[in-house]
mmCIF file of C-alpha atoms in Angstrom:
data_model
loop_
_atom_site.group_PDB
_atom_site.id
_atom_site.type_symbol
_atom_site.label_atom_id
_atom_site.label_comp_id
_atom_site.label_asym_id
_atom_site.label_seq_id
_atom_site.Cartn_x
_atom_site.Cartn_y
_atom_site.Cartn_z
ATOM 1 C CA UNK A 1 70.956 98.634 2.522
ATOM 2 C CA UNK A 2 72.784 100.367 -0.062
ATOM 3 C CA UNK A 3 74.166 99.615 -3.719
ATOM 4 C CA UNK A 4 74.718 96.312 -5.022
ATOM 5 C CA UNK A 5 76.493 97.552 -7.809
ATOM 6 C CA UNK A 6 77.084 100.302 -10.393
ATOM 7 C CA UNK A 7 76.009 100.785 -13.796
ATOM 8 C CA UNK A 8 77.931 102.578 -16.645
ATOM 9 C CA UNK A 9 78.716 103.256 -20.171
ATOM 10 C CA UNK A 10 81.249 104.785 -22.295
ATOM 11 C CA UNK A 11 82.182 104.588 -25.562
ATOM 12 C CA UNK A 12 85.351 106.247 -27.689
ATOM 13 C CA UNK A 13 84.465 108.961 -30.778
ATOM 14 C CA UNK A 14 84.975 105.947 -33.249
ATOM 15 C CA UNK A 15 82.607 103.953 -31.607
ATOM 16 C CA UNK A 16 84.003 101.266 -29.055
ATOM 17 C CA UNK A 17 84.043 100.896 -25.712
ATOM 18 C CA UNK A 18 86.525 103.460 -23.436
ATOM 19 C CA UNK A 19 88.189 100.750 -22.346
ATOM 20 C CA UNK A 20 90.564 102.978 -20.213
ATOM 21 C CA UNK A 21 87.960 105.296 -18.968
ATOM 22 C CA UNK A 22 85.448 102.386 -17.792
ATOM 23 C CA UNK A 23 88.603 100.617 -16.506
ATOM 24 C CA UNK A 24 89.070 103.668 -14.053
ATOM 25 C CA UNK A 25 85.346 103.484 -13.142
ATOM 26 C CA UNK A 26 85.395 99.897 -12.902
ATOM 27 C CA UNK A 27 88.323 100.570 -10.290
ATOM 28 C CA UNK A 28 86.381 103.491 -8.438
ATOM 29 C CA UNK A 29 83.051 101.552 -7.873
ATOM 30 C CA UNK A 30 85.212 98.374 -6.140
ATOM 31 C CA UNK A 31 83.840 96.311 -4.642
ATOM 32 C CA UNK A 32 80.482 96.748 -6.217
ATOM 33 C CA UNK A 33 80.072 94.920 -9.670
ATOM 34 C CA UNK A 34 79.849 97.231 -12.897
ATOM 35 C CA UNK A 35 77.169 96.646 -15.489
ATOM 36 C CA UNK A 36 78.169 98.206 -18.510
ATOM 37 C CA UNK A 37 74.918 99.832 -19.959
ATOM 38 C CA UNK A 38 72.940 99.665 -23.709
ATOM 39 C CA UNK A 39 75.482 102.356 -24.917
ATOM 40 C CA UNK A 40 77.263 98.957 -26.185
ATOM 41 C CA UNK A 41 73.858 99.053 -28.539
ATOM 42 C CA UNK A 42 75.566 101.883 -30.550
ATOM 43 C CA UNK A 43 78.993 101.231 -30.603
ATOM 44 C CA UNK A 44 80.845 99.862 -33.546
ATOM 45 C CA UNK A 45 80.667 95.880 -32.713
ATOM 46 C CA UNK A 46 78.360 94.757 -30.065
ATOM 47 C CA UNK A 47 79.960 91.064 -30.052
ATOM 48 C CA UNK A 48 83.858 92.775 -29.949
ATOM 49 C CA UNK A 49 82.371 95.154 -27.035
ATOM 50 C CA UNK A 50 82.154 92.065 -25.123
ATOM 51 C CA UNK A 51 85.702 91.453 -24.844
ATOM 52 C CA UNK A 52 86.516 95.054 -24.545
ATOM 53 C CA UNK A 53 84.317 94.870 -21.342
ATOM 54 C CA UNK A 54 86.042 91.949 -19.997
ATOM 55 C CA UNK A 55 89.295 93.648 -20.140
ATOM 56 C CA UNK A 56 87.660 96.591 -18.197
ATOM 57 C CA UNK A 57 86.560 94.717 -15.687
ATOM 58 C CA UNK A 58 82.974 94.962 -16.140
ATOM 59 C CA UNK A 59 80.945 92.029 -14.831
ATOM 60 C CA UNK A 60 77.806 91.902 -16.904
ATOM 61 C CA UNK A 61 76.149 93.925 -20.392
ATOM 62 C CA UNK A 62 73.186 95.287 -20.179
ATOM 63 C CA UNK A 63 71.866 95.027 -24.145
ATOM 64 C CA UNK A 64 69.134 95.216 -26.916
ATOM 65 C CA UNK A 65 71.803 93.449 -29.645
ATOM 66 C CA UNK A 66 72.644 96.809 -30.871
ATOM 67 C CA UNK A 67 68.809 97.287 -32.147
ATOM 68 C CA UNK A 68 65.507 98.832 -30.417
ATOM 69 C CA UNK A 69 64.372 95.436 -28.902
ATOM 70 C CA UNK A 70 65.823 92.310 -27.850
ATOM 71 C CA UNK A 71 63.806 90.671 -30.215
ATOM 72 C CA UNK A 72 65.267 92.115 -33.198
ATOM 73 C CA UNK A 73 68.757 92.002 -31.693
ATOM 74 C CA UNK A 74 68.034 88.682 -30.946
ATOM 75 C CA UNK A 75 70.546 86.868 -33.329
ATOM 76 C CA UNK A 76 74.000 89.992 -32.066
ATOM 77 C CA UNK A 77 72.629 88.618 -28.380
ATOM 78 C CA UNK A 78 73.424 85.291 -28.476
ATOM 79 C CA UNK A 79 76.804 86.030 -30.311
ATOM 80 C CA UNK A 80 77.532 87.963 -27.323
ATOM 81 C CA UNK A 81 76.134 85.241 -24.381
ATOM 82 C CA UNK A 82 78.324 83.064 -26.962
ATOM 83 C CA UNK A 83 81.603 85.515 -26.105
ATOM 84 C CA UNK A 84 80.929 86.307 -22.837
ATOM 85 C CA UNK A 85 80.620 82.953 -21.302
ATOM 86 C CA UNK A 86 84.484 82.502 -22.631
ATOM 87 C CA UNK A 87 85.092 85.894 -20.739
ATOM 88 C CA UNK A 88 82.979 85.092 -17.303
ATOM 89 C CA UNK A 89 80.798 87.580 -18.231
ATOM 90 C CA UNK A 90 76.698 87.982 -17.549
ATOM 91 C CA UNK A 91 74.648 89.717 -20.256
ATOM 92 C CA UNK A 92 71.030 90.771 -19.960
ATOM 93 C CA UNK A 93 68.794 90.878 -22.635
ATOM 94 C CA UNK A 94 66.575 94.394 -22.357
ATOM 95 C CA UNK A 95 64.826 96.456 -24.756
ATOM 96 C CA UNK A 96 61.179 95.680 -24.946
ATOM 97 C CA UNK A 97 60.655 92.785 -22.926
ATOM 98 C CA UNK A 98 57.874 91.860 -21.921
ATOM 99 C CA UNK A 99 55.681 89.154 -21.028
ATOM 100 C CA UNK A 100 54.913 87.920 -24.605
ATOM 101 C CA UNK A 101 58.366 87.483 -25.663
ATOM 102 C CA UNK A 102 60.518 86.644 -22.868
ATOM 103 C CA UNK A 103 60.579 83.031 -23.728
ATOM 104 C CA UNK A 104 61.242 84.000 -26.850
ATOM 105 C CA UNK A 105 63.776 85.941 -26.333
ATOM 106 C CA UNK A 106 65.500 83.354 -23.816
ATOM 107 C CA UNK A 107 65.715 80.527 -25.953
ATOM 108 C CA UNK A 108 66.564 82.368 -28.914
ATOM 109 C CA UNK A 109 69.301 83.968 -27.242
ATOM 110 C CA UNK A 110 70.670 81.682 -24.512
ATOM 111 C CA UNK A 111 70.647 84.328 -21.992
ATOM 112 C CA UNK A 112 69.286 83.870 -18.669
ATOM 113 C CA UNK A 113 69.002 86.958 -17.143
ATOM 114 C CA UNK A 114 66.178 89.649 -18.833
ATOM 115 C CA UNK A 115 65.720 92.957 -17.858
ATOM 116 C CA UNK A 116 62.085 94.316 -18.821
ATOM 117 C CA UNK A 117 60.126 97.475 -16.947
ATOM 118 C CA UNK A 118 57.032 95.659 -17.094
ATOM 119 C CA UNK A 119 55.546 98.811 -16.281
ATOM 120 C CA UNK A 120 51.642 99.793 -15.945
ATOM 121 C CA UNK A 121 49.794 102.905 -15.723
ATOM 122 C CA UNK A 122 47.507 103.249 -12.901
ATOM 123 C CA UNK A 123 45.107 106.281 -12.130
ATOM 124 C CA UNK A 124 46.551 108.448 -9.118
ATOM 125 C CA UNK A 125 43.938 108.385 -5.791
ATOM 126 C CA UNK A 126 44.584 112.555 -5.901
ATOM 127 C CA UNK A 127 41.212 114.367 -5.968
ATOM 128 C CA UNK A 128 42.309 117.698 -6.255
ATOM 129 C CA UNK A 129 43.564 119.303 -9.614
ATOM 130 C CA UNK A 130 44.780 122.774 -10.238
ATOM 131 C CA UNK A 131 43.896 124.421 -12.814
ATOM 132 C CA UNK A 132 45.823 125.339 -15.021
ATOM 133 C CA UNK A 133 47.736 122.366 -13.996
ATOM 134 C CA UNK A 134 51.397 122.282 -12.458
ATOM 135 C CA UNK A 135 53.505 120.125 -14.428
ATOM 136 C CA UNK A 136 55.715 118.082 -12.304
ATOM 137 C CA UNK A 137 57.387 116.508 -14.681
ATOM 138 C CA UNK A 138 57.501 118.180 -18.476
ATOM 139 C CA UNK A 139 54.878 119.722 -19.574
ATOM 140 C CA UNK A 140 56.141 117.407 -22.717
ATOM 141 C CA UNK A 141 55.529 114.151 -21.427
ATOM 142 C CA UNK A 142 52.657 115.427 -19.043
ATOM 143 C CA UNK A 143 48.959 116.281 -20.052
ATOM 144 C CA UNK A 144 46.315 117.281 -17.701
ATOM 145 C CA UNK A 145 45.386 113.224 -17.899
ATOM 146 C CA UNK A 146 48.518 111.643 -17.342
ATOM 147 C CA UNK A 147 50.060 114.171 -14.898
ATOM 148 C CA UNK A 148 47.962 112.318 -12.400
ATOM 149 C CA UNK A 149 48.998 108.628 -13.186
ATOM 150 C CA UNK A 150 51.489 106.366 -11.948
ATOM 151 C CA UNK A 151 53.636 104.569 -14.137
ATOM 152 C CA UNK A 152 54.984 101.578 -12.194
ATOM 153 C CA UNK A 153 56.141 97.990 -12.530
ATOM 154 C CA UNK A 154 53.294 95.741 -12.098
ATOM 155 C CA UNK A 155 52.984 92.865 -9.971
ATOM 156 C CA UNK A 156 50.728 91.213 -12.575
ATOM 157 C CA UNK A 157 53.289 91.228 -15.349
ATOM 158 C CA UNK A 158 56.101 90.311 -14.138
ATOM 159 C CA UNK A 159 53.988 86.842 -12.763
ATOM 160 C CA UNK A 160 53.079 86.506 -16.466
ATOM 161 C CA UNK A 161 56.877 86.571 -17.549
ATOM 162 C CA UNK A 162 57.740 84.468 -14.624
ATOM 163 C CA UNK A 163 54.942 81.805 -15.487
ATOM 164 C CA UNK A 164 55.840 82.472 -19.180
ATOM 165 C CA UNK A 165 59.789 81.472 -18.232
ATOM 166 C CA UNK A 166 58.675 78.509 -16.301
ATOM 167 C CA UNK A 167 59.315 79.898 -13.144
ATOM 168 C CA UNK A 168 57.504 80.061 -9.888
ATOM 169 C CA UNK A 169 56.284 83.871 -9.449
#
């Protein structure tokens, strides 16, 4: 029960990491680990970031390689499993991953851990609708169709990354 850990991001006007602000969180969430979140996607130098985090005390990077997927960041990625191995350091690879590229992304990379929704939409069981329909969440993202589905990770997908990866679901 409970956390296993705390997950964060901050980053300085010019672009790199608070070091002394995520230092003081780092110190607040002890003795759970701090992941330092894809803000490190927009800062000034993903691979420098790295180190920045080390000094923090941050224990792993959550990251797309500073671009939208971890495909395309692929290349930043590995610099950064590269740097972060010399710091003790985890990074996870995230931004569209999925089961068609998570071997890809692996072995282009180097990084074992991947972070991926893997979500599916599935048609809610509810029989009754209002009308006009009560938005739960926004109106927005919500239309009369999809205010009645569940968006959830699916079972079936992450066994297809896991059998893509070479792993036992």
């Amino acid at each position: 029960a409970g956390a296993h850990g705390v997950v964060v991001g901050a980053l300085t006007s010019e672009g790199r990491v608070d070091k002394a602000f995520v230092k003081m969180l780092v110190e607040t969430a002890q003795p759970l680990p701090v992941t330092f979140h894809r803000a490190i996607d927009v800062c000034l130098d993903p691979v420098a970031a790295v180190q920045d985090c080390a000094e923090a005390g941050v224990k792993r990077i959550l990251t797309s390689g500073g671009r939208a997927t971890a495909l395309e960041g692929a290349d930043t990625i590995a610099r950064m499993v590269e740097t972060a191995q010399a710091c003790n350091l985890e990074v996870i690879a995230a931004g569209g991953v999925d089961e068609t590229n998570a071997r890809a992304i692996r072995d282009s990379t180097r990084c074992p851990f991947l972070h991926g929704t893997l979500r599916s939409t599935f048609p809610s069981m509810m029989q009754h609708r209002r009308d006009p329909p009560v938005y739960m969440g926004a109106e927005k993202a919500n239309t009369p169709e999809t205010e009645y589905s569940l968006r959830f990770a699916d079972p079936g997908r992450v066994e297809a990354v896991a059998a893509a990866l070479g792993q036992p679901p």
